[in-house]
Tab-separated table of C-alpha atoms in Angstrom:
chain	number	residue	atom	x	y	z
A	1	MET	CA	39.139	-7.921	-134.557
A	2	SER	CA	35.590	-7.174	-133.374
A	3	GLU	CA	32.316	-6.866	-135.252
A	4	ILE	CA	30.136	-3.776	-135.237
A	5	LYS	CA	26.571	-5.000	-134.887
A	6	VAL	CA	23.151	-3.350	-134.984
A	7	PRO	CA	22.013	-3.212	-131.340
A	8	ALA	CA	18.580	-4.212	-130.059
A	9	MET	CA	16.368	-1.101	-130.061
A	10	GLY	CA	13.066	-2.138	-128.511
A	11	GLU	CA	10.430	-4.770	-129.069
A	12	SER	CA	8.666	-2.952	-131.916
A	13	ILE	CA	11.812	-2.193	-133.967
A	14	THR	CA	13.353	-4.963	-136.059
A	15	GLU	CA	15.358	-3.010	-138.628
A	16	GLY	CA	16.806	0.377	-139.497
A	17	THR	CA	18.611	2.293	-142.212
A	18	VAL	CA	22.270	3.324	-142.145
A	19	SER	CA	21.869	7.092	-142.241
A	20	ARG	CA	25.545	8.091	-142.284
A	21	TRP	CA	28.978	6.832	-141.302
A	22	MET	CA	30.925	9.345	-139.202
A	23	VAL	CA	34.286	7.662	-139.887
A	24	LYS	CA	36.030	6.116	-142.904
A	25	GLU	CA	37.803	2.809	-143.386
A	26	GLY	CA	41.286	3.076	-141.889
A	27	ASP	CA	40.329	5.780	-139.377
A	28	THR	CA	41.532	5.350	-135.810
A	29	VAL	CA	38.751	5.609	-133.208
A	30	ASN	CA	38.621	5.665	-129.441
A	31	GLN	CA	36.163	3.807	-127.257
A	32	GLY	CA	32.918	5.794	-127.127
A	33	ASP	CA	33.463	7.612	-130.455
A	34	VAL	CA	30.347	7.731	-132.652
A	35	LEU	CA	30.817	5.414	-135.654
A	36	LEU	CA	27.524	5.854	-137.477
A	37	GLU	CA	23.963	7.078	-137.204
A	38	LEU	CA	21.118	4.600	-137.656
A	39	GLU	CA	17.648	5.787	-138.650
A	40	THR	CA	14.555	3.893	-137.495
A	41	ASP	CA	10.871	4.648	-137.862
A	42	LYS	CA	10.832	6.039	-134.309
A	43	VAL	CA	14.190	7.621	-133.455
A	44	ASN	CA	17.693	8.132	-134.823
A	45	ILE	CA	20.376	6.241	-132.872
A	46	GLU	CA	24.109	6.868	-132.760
A	47	ILE	CA	26.216	3.667	-132.564
A	48	SER	CA	29.506	4.131	-130.721
A	49	ALA	CA	32.739	2.133	-130.691
A	50	GLU	CA	32.827	-0.395	-127.839
A	51	GLU	CA	36.633	-0.385	-127.887
A	52	SER	CA	39.508	1.604	-129.350
A	53	GLY	CA	41.064	0.560	-132.631
A	54	VAL	CA	40.953	1.055	-136.392
A	55	LEU	CA	37.863	0.792	-138.570
A	56	GLU	CA	38.905	-2.058	-140.845
A	57	LYS	CA	35.858	-2.432	-143.057
A	58	ILE	CA	32.426	-0.905	-143.675
A	59	ILE	CA	30.122	-3.755	-144.683
A	60	ARG	CA	26.777	-1.948	-144.991
A	61	GLN	CA	26.759	1.406	-146.767
A	62	GLU	CA	24.688	4.521	-146.205
A	63	GLY	CA	21.069	4.067	-147.286
A	64	GLU	CA	21.075	0.283	-146.799
A	65	THR	CA	18.471	-1.414	-144.599
A	66	VAL	CA	19.914	-3.523	-141.774
A	67	GLU	CA	18.380	-5.846	-139.198
A	68	ILE	CA	18.909	-6.140	-135.459
A	69	GLY	CA	22.071	-8.132	-134.715
A	70	GLU	CA	23.469	-7.796	-138.247
A	71	THR	CA	27.196	-7.089	-138.667
A	72	ILE	CA	27.669	-3.756	-140.433
A	73	GLY	CA	31.428	-3.259	-140.020
A	74	THR	CA	34.607	-4.543	-138.371
A	75	LEU	CA	36.997	-2.880	-135.945
A	76	SER	CA	40.534	-4.021	-135.196
A	77	ALA	CA	41.424	-3.977	-131.520
A	78	GLY	CA	44.146	-1.614	-130.346
A	79	SER	CA	44.731	1.673	-128.595
A	80	GLY	CA	43.062	4.633	-130.234
A	81	GLY	CA	44.923	7.737	-131.246
A	82	GLY	CA	48.157	5.915	-132.270
A	83	SER	CA	49.781	5.674	-135.642
A	84	GLY	CA	48.548	2.170	-136.215
A	85	ALA	CA	52.043	0.848	-137.136
A	86	PRO	CA	53.703	-1.874	-135.015
A	87	ALA	CA	56.682	-0.788	-132.911
A	88	SER	CA	59.092	-3.084	-134.780
A	89	GLU	CA	58.104	-1.606	-138.138
A	90	ALA	CA	58.548	1.918	-136.787
A	91	ALA	CA	62.017	1.048	-135.465
A	92	ALA	CA	63.070	-0.518	-138.778
A	93	ALA	CA	61.886	2.554	-140.641
A	94	GLU	CA	63.930	4.776	-138.302
A	95	GLU	CA	67.114	2.677	-138.847
A	96	LYS	CA	66.669	2.813	-142.611
A	97	LYS	CA	66.227	6.548	-142.455
A	98	ALA	CA	69.429	6.943	-140.414
A	99	ALA	CA	71.471	4.818	-142.877
A	100	THR	CA	70.324	6.739	-145.942
A	101	PRO	CA	72.313	9.875	-146.877
A	102	ALA	CA	70.286	12.978	-146.455
A	103	PRO	CA	69.374	14.497	-149.831
A	104	GLU	CA	70.086	18.109	-150.643
A	105	ALA	CA	67.442	20.181	-148.950
A	106	PRO	CA	64.961	21.517	-151.489
A	107	THR	CA	63.754	25.075	-151.480
A	108	PRO	CA	61.009	25.216	-148.861
A	109	PRO	CA	57.544	25.854	-150.260
A	110	ALA	CA	55.557	28.914	-149.328
A	111	PRO	CA	53.838	28.468	-145.982
A	112	VAL	CA	50.221	27.356	-146.112
A	113	ALA	CA	47.811	28.645	-143.508
A	114	ALA	CA	46.534	25.819	-141.327
A	115	ALA	CA	42.843	25.469	-140.595
A	116	PRO	CA	42.016	27.107	-137.268
A	117	GLU	CA	41.124	24.930	-134.341
A	118	SER	CA	37.384	24.750	-133.817
A	119	SER	CA	35.929	26.066	-130.617
A	120	ASP	CA	33.481	23.625	-129.066
A	121	SER	CA	31.355	26.602	-127.899
A	122	GLY	CA	28.263	26.311	-125.791
A	123	LYS	CA	25.959	25.904	-128.762
A	124	THR	CA	23.710	22.831	-128.756
A	125	ALA	CA	24.928	20.355	-131.385
A	126	SER	CA	24.911	16.629	-132.090
A	127	PRO	CA	28.148	14.697	-131.394
A	128	SER	CA	28.658	14.104	-135.103
A	129	ALA	CA	28.272	17.834	-135.838
A	130	ARG	CA	30.870	18.739	-133.195
A	131	LYS	CA	33.309	16.130	-134.579
A	132	LEU	CA	32.960	17.412	-138.149
A	133	ALA	CA	33.317	21.040	-137.034
A	134	ARG	CA	36.562	20.229	-135.212
A	135	GLU	CA	37.922	18.377	-138.255
A	136	ARG	CA	37.183	21.311	-140.577
A	137	GLY	CA	38.177	24.058	-138.137
A	138	ILE	CA	34.695	25.604	-138.081
A	139	GLU	CA	33.333	27.649	-135.184
A	140	LEU	CA	29.945	26.206	-134.198
A	141	ASP	CA	28.710	29.678	-133.264
A	142	GLN	CA	29.060	30.647	-136.936
A	143	VAL	CA	26.995	27.701	-138.240
A	144	GLN	CA	23.417	28.478	-139.241
A	145	SER	CA	21.026	25.777	-137.929
A	146	LYS	CA	17.872	24.721	-139.755
A	147	ASP	CA	16.453	23.166	-136.583
A	148	PRO	CA	13.559	25.124	-134.980
A	149	ILE	CA	15.263	25.113	-131.570
A	150	GLY	CA	18.719	25.898	-132.925
A	151	ARG	CA	20.394	22.464	-132.513
A	152	VAL	CA	23.250	22.070	-135.007
A	153	TYR	CA	23.440	18.836	-137.030
A	154	GLN	CA	26.139	17.449	-139.324
A	155	ASP	CA	24.314	18.673	-142.456
A	156	ASP	CA	24.363	22.235	-141.069
A	157	VAL	CA	28.160	22.045	-140.675
A	158	LYS	CA	28.532	20.650	-144.207
A	159	SER	CA	26.352	23.444	-145.618
A	160	HIS	CA	28.423	26.057	-143.787
A	161	SER	CA	31.634	24.498	-145.109
A	162	ASN	CA	30.302	24.456	-148.679
A	163	GLN	CA	29.483	28.158	-148.464
A	164	ALA	CA	33.175	29.045	-147.957
A	165	PRO	CA	34.618	31.000	-150.952
A	166	ALA	CA	36.254	28.681	-153.466
A	167	PRO	CA	39.708	29.472	-154.967
A	168	ALA	CA	39.701	31.220	-158.318
A	169	ALA	CA	39.723	28.787	-161.216
A	170	PRO	CA	42.522	29.027	-163.801
A	171	PRO	CA	41.536	30.562	-167.129
A	172	ALA	CA	40.101	27.967	-169.441
A	173	SER	CA	39.991	27.806	-173.200
A	174	LYS	CA	36.919	29.341	-174.694
A	175	ALA	CA	34.115	26.802	-174.779
A	176	PRO	CA	31.547	26.727	-177.543
A	177	ALA	CA	28.379	28.676	-176.792
A	178	ALA	CA	25.672	26.685	-175.063
A	179	PRO	CA	22.629	25.956	-177.188
A	180	SER	CA	19.708	28.242	-176.548
A	181	ALA	CA	16.833	26.905	-174.433
A	182	PRO	CA	14.051	25.325	-176.439
A	183	ALA	CA	11.026	27.481	-177.073
A	184	ALA	CA	8.046	27.226	-174.743
A	185	GLY	CA	5.795	24.370	-175.736
A	186	SER	CA	8.625	22.428	-177.359
A	187	SER	CA	8.420	18.667	-176.797
A	188	THR	CA	12.104	18.584	-175.793
A	189	TYR	CA	11.651	20.986	-172.853
A	190	THR	CA	12.079	19.311	-169.459
A	191	LYS	CA	10.490	21.049	-166.484
A	192	PRO	CA	12.670	21.225	-163.360
A	193	VAL	CA	11.982	18.774	-160.562
A	194	GLU	CA	13.746	17.781	-157.372
A	195	ARG	CA	13.743	14.167	-156.228
A	196	GLN	CA	14.199	13.528	-152.511
A	197	ARG	CA	14.483	10.173	-150.824
A	198	MET	CA	11.733	9.618	-148.280
A	199	SER	CA	13.147	9.298	-144.762
A	200	ARG	CA	12.649	5.988	-143.039
A	201	ARG	CA	10.345	7.572	-140.480
A	202	ARG	CA	8.201	9.219	-143.163
A	203	ALA	CA	8.061	5.966	-145.156
A	204	THR	CA	6.995	4.044	-142.037
A	205	ILE	CA	4.361	6.645	-141.168
A	206	ALA	CA	2.976	6.363	-144.695
A	207	LYS	CA	2.923	2.577	-144.512
A	208	ARG	CA	1.187	2.471	-141.134
A	209	LEU	CA	-1.449	5.040	-142.067
A	210	VAL	CA	-2.360	3.038	-145.162
A	211	GLU	CA	-2.415	-0.179	-143.107
A	212	ALA	CA	-4.706	1.480	-140.537
A	213	GLN	CA	-7.192	2.418	-143.231
A	214	GLN	CA	-7.003	-0.998	-144.875
A	215	THR	CA	-7.236	-3.172	-141.739
A	216	ALA	CA	-9.523	-1.240	-139.393
A	217	ALA	CA	-13.212	-0.508	-139.916
A	218	MET	CA	-12.512	3.150	-139.205
A	219	LEU	CA	-15.321	5.600	-138.620
A	220	THR	CA	-15.371	9.163	-137.233
A	221	THR	CA	-17.975	10.929	-135.120
A	222	PHE	CA	-17.992	14.647	-134.279
A	223	ASN	CA	-19.177	17.023	-131.590
A	224	GLU	CA	-18.332	20.527	-130.415
A	225	VAL	CA	-17.239	21.916	-127.085
A	226	ASP	CA	-18.026	25.287	-125.561
A	227	MET	CA	-14.612	26.292	-124.208
A	228	THR	CA	-15.935	29.233	-122.141
A	229	ALA	CA	-15.565	27.537	-118.744
A	230	ILE	CA	-12.033	26.228	-119.402
A	231	MET	CA	-10.868	29.596	-120.706
A	232	ASP	CA	-12.355	31.266	-117.631
A	233	VAL	CA	-10.541	28.848	-115.285
A	234	ARG	CA	-7.266	29.389	-117.098
A	235	LYS	CA	-7.682	33.161	-116.996
A	236	ARG	CA	-8.348	33.150	-113.251
A	237	ARG	CA	-5.811	30.540	-112.223
A	238	LYS	CA	-2.947	30.652	-114.750
A	239	ASP	CA	-0.716	33.077	-112.816
A	240	LYS	CA	-0.955	31.251	-109.478
A	241	PHE	CA	-0.648	27.909	-111.282
A	242	LYS	CA	2.597	28.948	-112.976
A	243	GLU	CA	3.941	30.519	-109.799
A	244	LYS	CA	3.346	27.306	-107.863
A	245	HIS	CA	4.242	24.687	-110.482
A	246	GLU	CA	6.604	26.601	-112.825
A	247	ILE	CA	4.642	25.483	-115.875
A	248	ASN	CA	1.835	27.044	-117.907
A	249	LEU	CA	-1.717	25.764	-117.516
A	250	GLY	CA	-2.563	24.710	-121.073
A	251	PHE	CA	-5.501	23.001	-122.727
A	252	MET	CA	-3.874	19.564	-123.038
A	253	SER	CA	-4.133	18.746	-119.328
A	254	PHE	CA	-7.905	19.379	-119.437
A	255	PHE	CA	-8.317	17.191	-122.518
A	256	THR	CA	-6.117	14.421	-121.110
A	257	LYS	CA	-8.125	14.388	-117.893
A	258	ALA	CA	-11.424	14.378	-119.812
A	259	VAL	CA	-10.265	11.520	-122.073
A	260	VAL	CA	-9.207	9.408	-119.079
A	261	GLY	CA	-12.585	10.011	-117.417
A	262	ALA	CA	-14.439	8.950	-120.580
A	263	LEU	CA	-12.207	5.889	-121.104
A	264	LYS	CA	-13.081	4.659	-117.627
A	265	LYS	CA	-16.780	4.771	-118.573
A	266	PHE	CA	-16.199	3.125	-121.981
A	267	PRO	CA	-13.304	0.647	-121.516
A	268	THR	CA	-13.588	-0.872	-125.010
A	269	ILE	CA	-12.175	2.353	-126.442
A	270	ASN	CA	-9.070	1.773	-124.309
A	271	ALA	CA	-8.468	-1.652	-125.863
A	272	GLU	CA	-6.878	-3.346	-128.862
A	273	ILE	CA	-7.650	-6.339	-131.048
A	274	ASP	CA	-5.356	-9.380	-130.832
A	275	GLY	CA	-6.525	-11.988	-133.325
A	276	GLU	CA	-10.026	-12.879	-132.184
A	277	ASP	CA	-9.476	-11.466	-128.680
A	278	VAL	CA	-10.183	-7.992	-127.345
A	279	VAL	CA	-7.476	-6.864	-124.898
A	280	LEU	CA	-8.988	-4.423	-122.390
A	281	LYS	CA	-6.263	-2.293	-120.824
A	282	LYS	CA	-6.677	-1.315	-117.191
A	283	TYR	CA	-4.149	1.506	-117.387
A	284	TYR	CA	-4.166	4.850	-119.194
A	285	ASP	CA	-1.032	5.664	-121.189
A	286	ILE	CA	-2.101	8.566	-123.380
A	287	GLY	CA	-0.178	9.333	-126.581
A	288	ILE	CA	0.164	13.012	-127.513
A	289	ALA	CA	0.864	13.550	-131.222
A	290	VAL	CA	3.723	16.012	-131.818
A	291	SER	CA	4.920	17.381	-135.144
A	292	ALA	CA	8.719	17.012	-135.221
A	293	LYS	CA	11.361	17.807	-137.841
A	294	GLU	CA	11.201	14.399	-139.528
A	295	GLY	CA	7.467	13.793	-139.201
A	296	LEU	CA	4.764	13.049	-136.687
A	297	VAL	CA	5.718	11.219	-133.486
A	298	VAL	CA	3.490	10.157	-130.607
A	299	PRO	CA	5.293	10.193	-127.241
A	300	VAL	CA	3.318	8.741	-124.342
A	301	VAL	CA	2.241	10.245	-121.018
A	302	ARG	CA	2.371	7.235	-118.673
A	303	ASP	CA	-0.361	6.514	-116.088
A	304	ALA	CA	-2.167	9.746	-116.906
A	305	ASP	CA	-4.988	8.810	-114.521
A	306	ARG	CA	-2.569	9.136	-111.586
A	307	LEU	CA	-1.205	12.535	-112.582
A	308	GLY	CA	-2.379	15.996	-111.601
A	309	PHE	CA	-2.756	18.899	-114.028
A	310	ALA	CA	0.761	20.213	-113.381
A	311	GLU	CA	2.334	16.764	-113.784
A	312	ILE	CA	0.543	16.266	-117.105
A	313	GLU	CA	1.600	19.691	-118.390
A	314	LYS	CA	5.232	19.087	-117.387
A	315	SER	CA	5.278	15.639	-118.962
A	316	ILE	CA	3.834	16.921	-122.245
A	317	ALA	CA	6.249	19.876	-122.352
A	318	ASP	CA	9.227	17.582	-121.719
A	319	LEU	CA	8.176	15.095	-124.401
A	320	ALA	CA	7.471	17.844	-126.956
A	321	SER	CA	10.915	19.361	-126.319
A	322	LYS	CA	12.581	15.977	-126.805
A	323	ALA	CA	10.621	15.376	-130.015
A	324	ARG	CA	11.709	18.683	-131.551
A	325	SER	CA	15.351	18.148	-130.603
A	326	ASN	CA	15.283	14.516	-131.815
A	327	THR	CA	16.264	13.188	-128.379
A	328	LEU	CA	13.254	10.988	-127.645
A	329	ALA	CA	14.120	7.571	-126.234
A	330	LEU	CA	12.381	4.443	-127.465
A	331	SER	CA	10.723	4.106	-124.070
A	332	ASP	CA	9.057	7.501	-124.654
A	333	LEU	CA	7.314	6.176	-127.763
A	334	GLN	CA	6.384	2.591	-126.986
A	335	GLY	CA	2.948	1.511	-125.844
A	336	GLY	CA	0.075	3.927	-125.528
A	337	THR	CA	-3.581	3.001	-125.119
A	338	PHE	CA	-5.265	6.043	-126.716
A	339	THR	CA	-4.029	9.088	-128.675
A	340	ILE	CA	-4.872	12.793	-128.702
A	341	THR	CA	-3.874	14.923	-131.692
A	342	ASN	CA	-4.270	18.696	-131.873
A	343	GLY	CA	-4.579	19.981	-135.414
A	344	GLY	CA	-5.856	23.245	-133.999
A	345	THR	CA	-2.293	24.389	-133.360
A	346	PHE	CA	-1.922	24.652	-137.162
A	347	GLY	CA	-5.337	26.272	-137.684
A	348	SER	CA	-7.361	23.168	-138.566
A	349	LEU	CA	-11.081	23.726	-138.026
A	350	LEU	CA	-12.209	20.139	-138.654
A	351	SER	CA	-10.520	16.849	-139.581
A	352	THR	CA	-10.826	13.071	-139.365
A	353	PRO	CA	-7.750	11.709	-137.545
A	354	ILE	CA	-6.400	8.283	-138.552
A	355	LEU	CA	-6.005	5.576	-135.911
A	356	ASN	CA	-2.620	5.017	-134.323
A	357	THR	CA	-2.792	1.225	-134.581
A	358	PRO	CA	-3.076	-1.088	-132.689
A	359	GLN	CA	-5.082	1.467	-130.689
A	360	VAL	CA	-8.786	1.594	-131.532
A	361	GLY	CA	-9.490	5.239	-130.737
A	362	ILE	CA	-8.007	8.691	-131.360
A	363	LEU	CA	-9.354	12.108	-130.387
A	364	GLY	CA	-8.825	15.099	-132.660
A	365	MET	CA	-8.779	18.629	-131.238
A	366	HIS	CA	-9.240	21.660	-133.469
A	367	LYS	CA	-9.055	25.439	-133.591
A	368	ILE	CA	-11.012	27.461	-131.031
A	369	GLN	CA	-13.255	29.853	-132.937
A	370	LEU	CA	-15.879	32.359	-131.849
A	371	ARG	CA	-19.284	31.267	-133.149
A	372	PRO	CA	-22.852	32.400	-132.368
A	373	VAL	CA	-24.494	29.924	-130.015
A	374	ALA	CA	-28.149	29.738	-128.936
A	375	ILE	CA	-28.206	30.091	-125.136
A	376	ASP	CA	-31.973	29.639	-124.960
A	377	ALA	CA	-35.002	30.280	-127.166
A	378	GLU	CA	-34.439	34.034	-127.064
A	379	ARG	CA	-30.689	34.657	-126.590
A	380	MET	CA	-27.642	34.241	-128.791
A	381	GLU	CA	-24.040	34.697	-127.671
A	382	ASN	CA	-20.644	34.500	-129.336
A	383	ARG	CA	-18.841	31.623	-127.631
A	384	PRO	CA	-15.331	30.123	-128.073
A	385	MET	CA	-16.197	26.797	-129.705
A	386	MET	CA	-14.041	23.815	-130.699
A	387	TYR	CA	-14.981	20.903	-132.922
A	388	ILE	CA	-13.740	17.560	-131.608
A	389	ALA	CA	-13.564	14.286	-133.544
A	390	LEU	CA	-13.316	10.667	-132.437
A	391	SER	CA	-12.050	8.152	-134.982
A	392	TYR	CA	-12.625	4.579	-133.821
A	393	ASP	CA	-12.438	0.964	-134.949
A	394	HIS	CA	-16.011	-0.112	-135.646
A	395	ARG	CA	-15.019	-3.783	-135.379
A	396	ILE	CA	-15.218	-3.634	-131.577
A	397	ILE	CA	-16.741	-0.199	-130.872
A	398	ASP	CA	-20.399	0.416	-131.659
A	399	GLY	CA	-21.482	3.772	-133.012
A	400	SER	CA	-23.641	4.526	-129.961
A	401	GLU	CA	-20.685	3.817	-127.664
A	402	ALA	CA	-18.435	6.141	-129.661
A	403	VAL	CA	-21.036	8.929	-129.621
A	404	ARG	CA	-21.574	8.599	-125.849
A	405	PHE	CA	-17.809	8.606	-125.272
A	406	LEU	CA	-17.478	11.872	-127.178
A	407	VAL	CA	-20.460	13.379	-125.348
A	408	THR	CA	-18.790	12.456	-122.032
A	409	VAL	CA	-15.581	14.210	-123.118
A	410	LYS	CA	-17.648	17.268	-124.074
A	411	GLU	CA	-19.518	17.344	-120.749
A	412	LEU	CA	-16.334	17.011	-118.689
A	413	LEU	CA	-14.654	19.815	-120.619
A	414	GLU	CA	-17.630	22.134	-120.271
A	415	ASP	CA	-17.634	21.519	-116.503
A	416	PRO	CA	-13.872	21.540	-115.768
A	417	GLU	CA	-14.350	21.447	-111.979
A	418	SER	CA	-15.719	17.918	-112.423
A	419	LEU	CA	-12.304	16.846	-113.704
A	420	LEU	CA	-10.904	17.385	-110.212
A	421	ILE	CA	-13.166	14.714	-108.713
A	422	GLU	CA	-13.585	12.413	-111.746
A	423	GLY	CA	-12.437	8.820	-111.374
């Protein structure tokens, strides 16, 4: 018999929540079969059987919090896919059957239609969703996915199964009439509510945001950027850029480059506090906040100072795709020296981003909006303008340093050619 343990999942993760068991006690499993899904504050992890056998016992149930290394179930060793009965017992049962007179054959029951075999199809689905679909004889192509990119999850299969027409119920005796609803304003009237359990990731996000506000001396400074030059560069170069690099030239590469250039001039903003020490980081791993299905995640673009525009765009696109399909690895999320968040994609005109601790700085991008701008004492023009915000930890960053950092970001963005030679 072997123990099913919670595996190590990275230096910053010490516990998780049992999201769902894919098998029941007594089920036979093969090596590599998914046993359960574990939810952490960063990613969901599927734990597979390390050997074939029978699931003897489930120790920790769905919804329970478990720690790294904890035993959550037991598995008896043996070949998967068998009956589970020893050969000697099977032989004895066969001998007993042969010695017993055969009873008179009963009238055979009416044939019952068997559930059709499920087609695996080419549709993108989680392993647990495919397993459940096969068990219930459901075609994955017929399952409606709630995921933005169409990936099918186990809940989608369950919902599809529950929508199947139920058999007609036998006639029941007439029940007494239900009491009429209480009149409006009655003290006995209960308004409808729906209670949902907060996911582990959402609960952790909530906890960390509150901790950031309670532990850091957080302050925000603002500026605005004239996006005319960047939009002109993109208009002139986007077709050749995509033809050469097979990726669109977006705004994030410009902002990442500008942030790296400003961090090199103001290294304290690329630091963190460790007790009474300030740890100045000599590398530039930039976190890009992405809104995923289960909440905000911040995957990291590694060594952004060494990457070109195309490499940054490809890295961001790859990480965003992983985030939305819930396939980010822990290594994609760990570390990070500074974060960029773009509320402008949702229409935000101005906001104060909260620090992604232990980082001491975060840049907020916002919606590009045409506004009248004074060109000189006599001329006004409508220009594409964006408000930008820097939230910072005032414990180690002075206000003047934060303002000059943001001004540097603004100047680099308004002169995008300088980004090619910066650093």
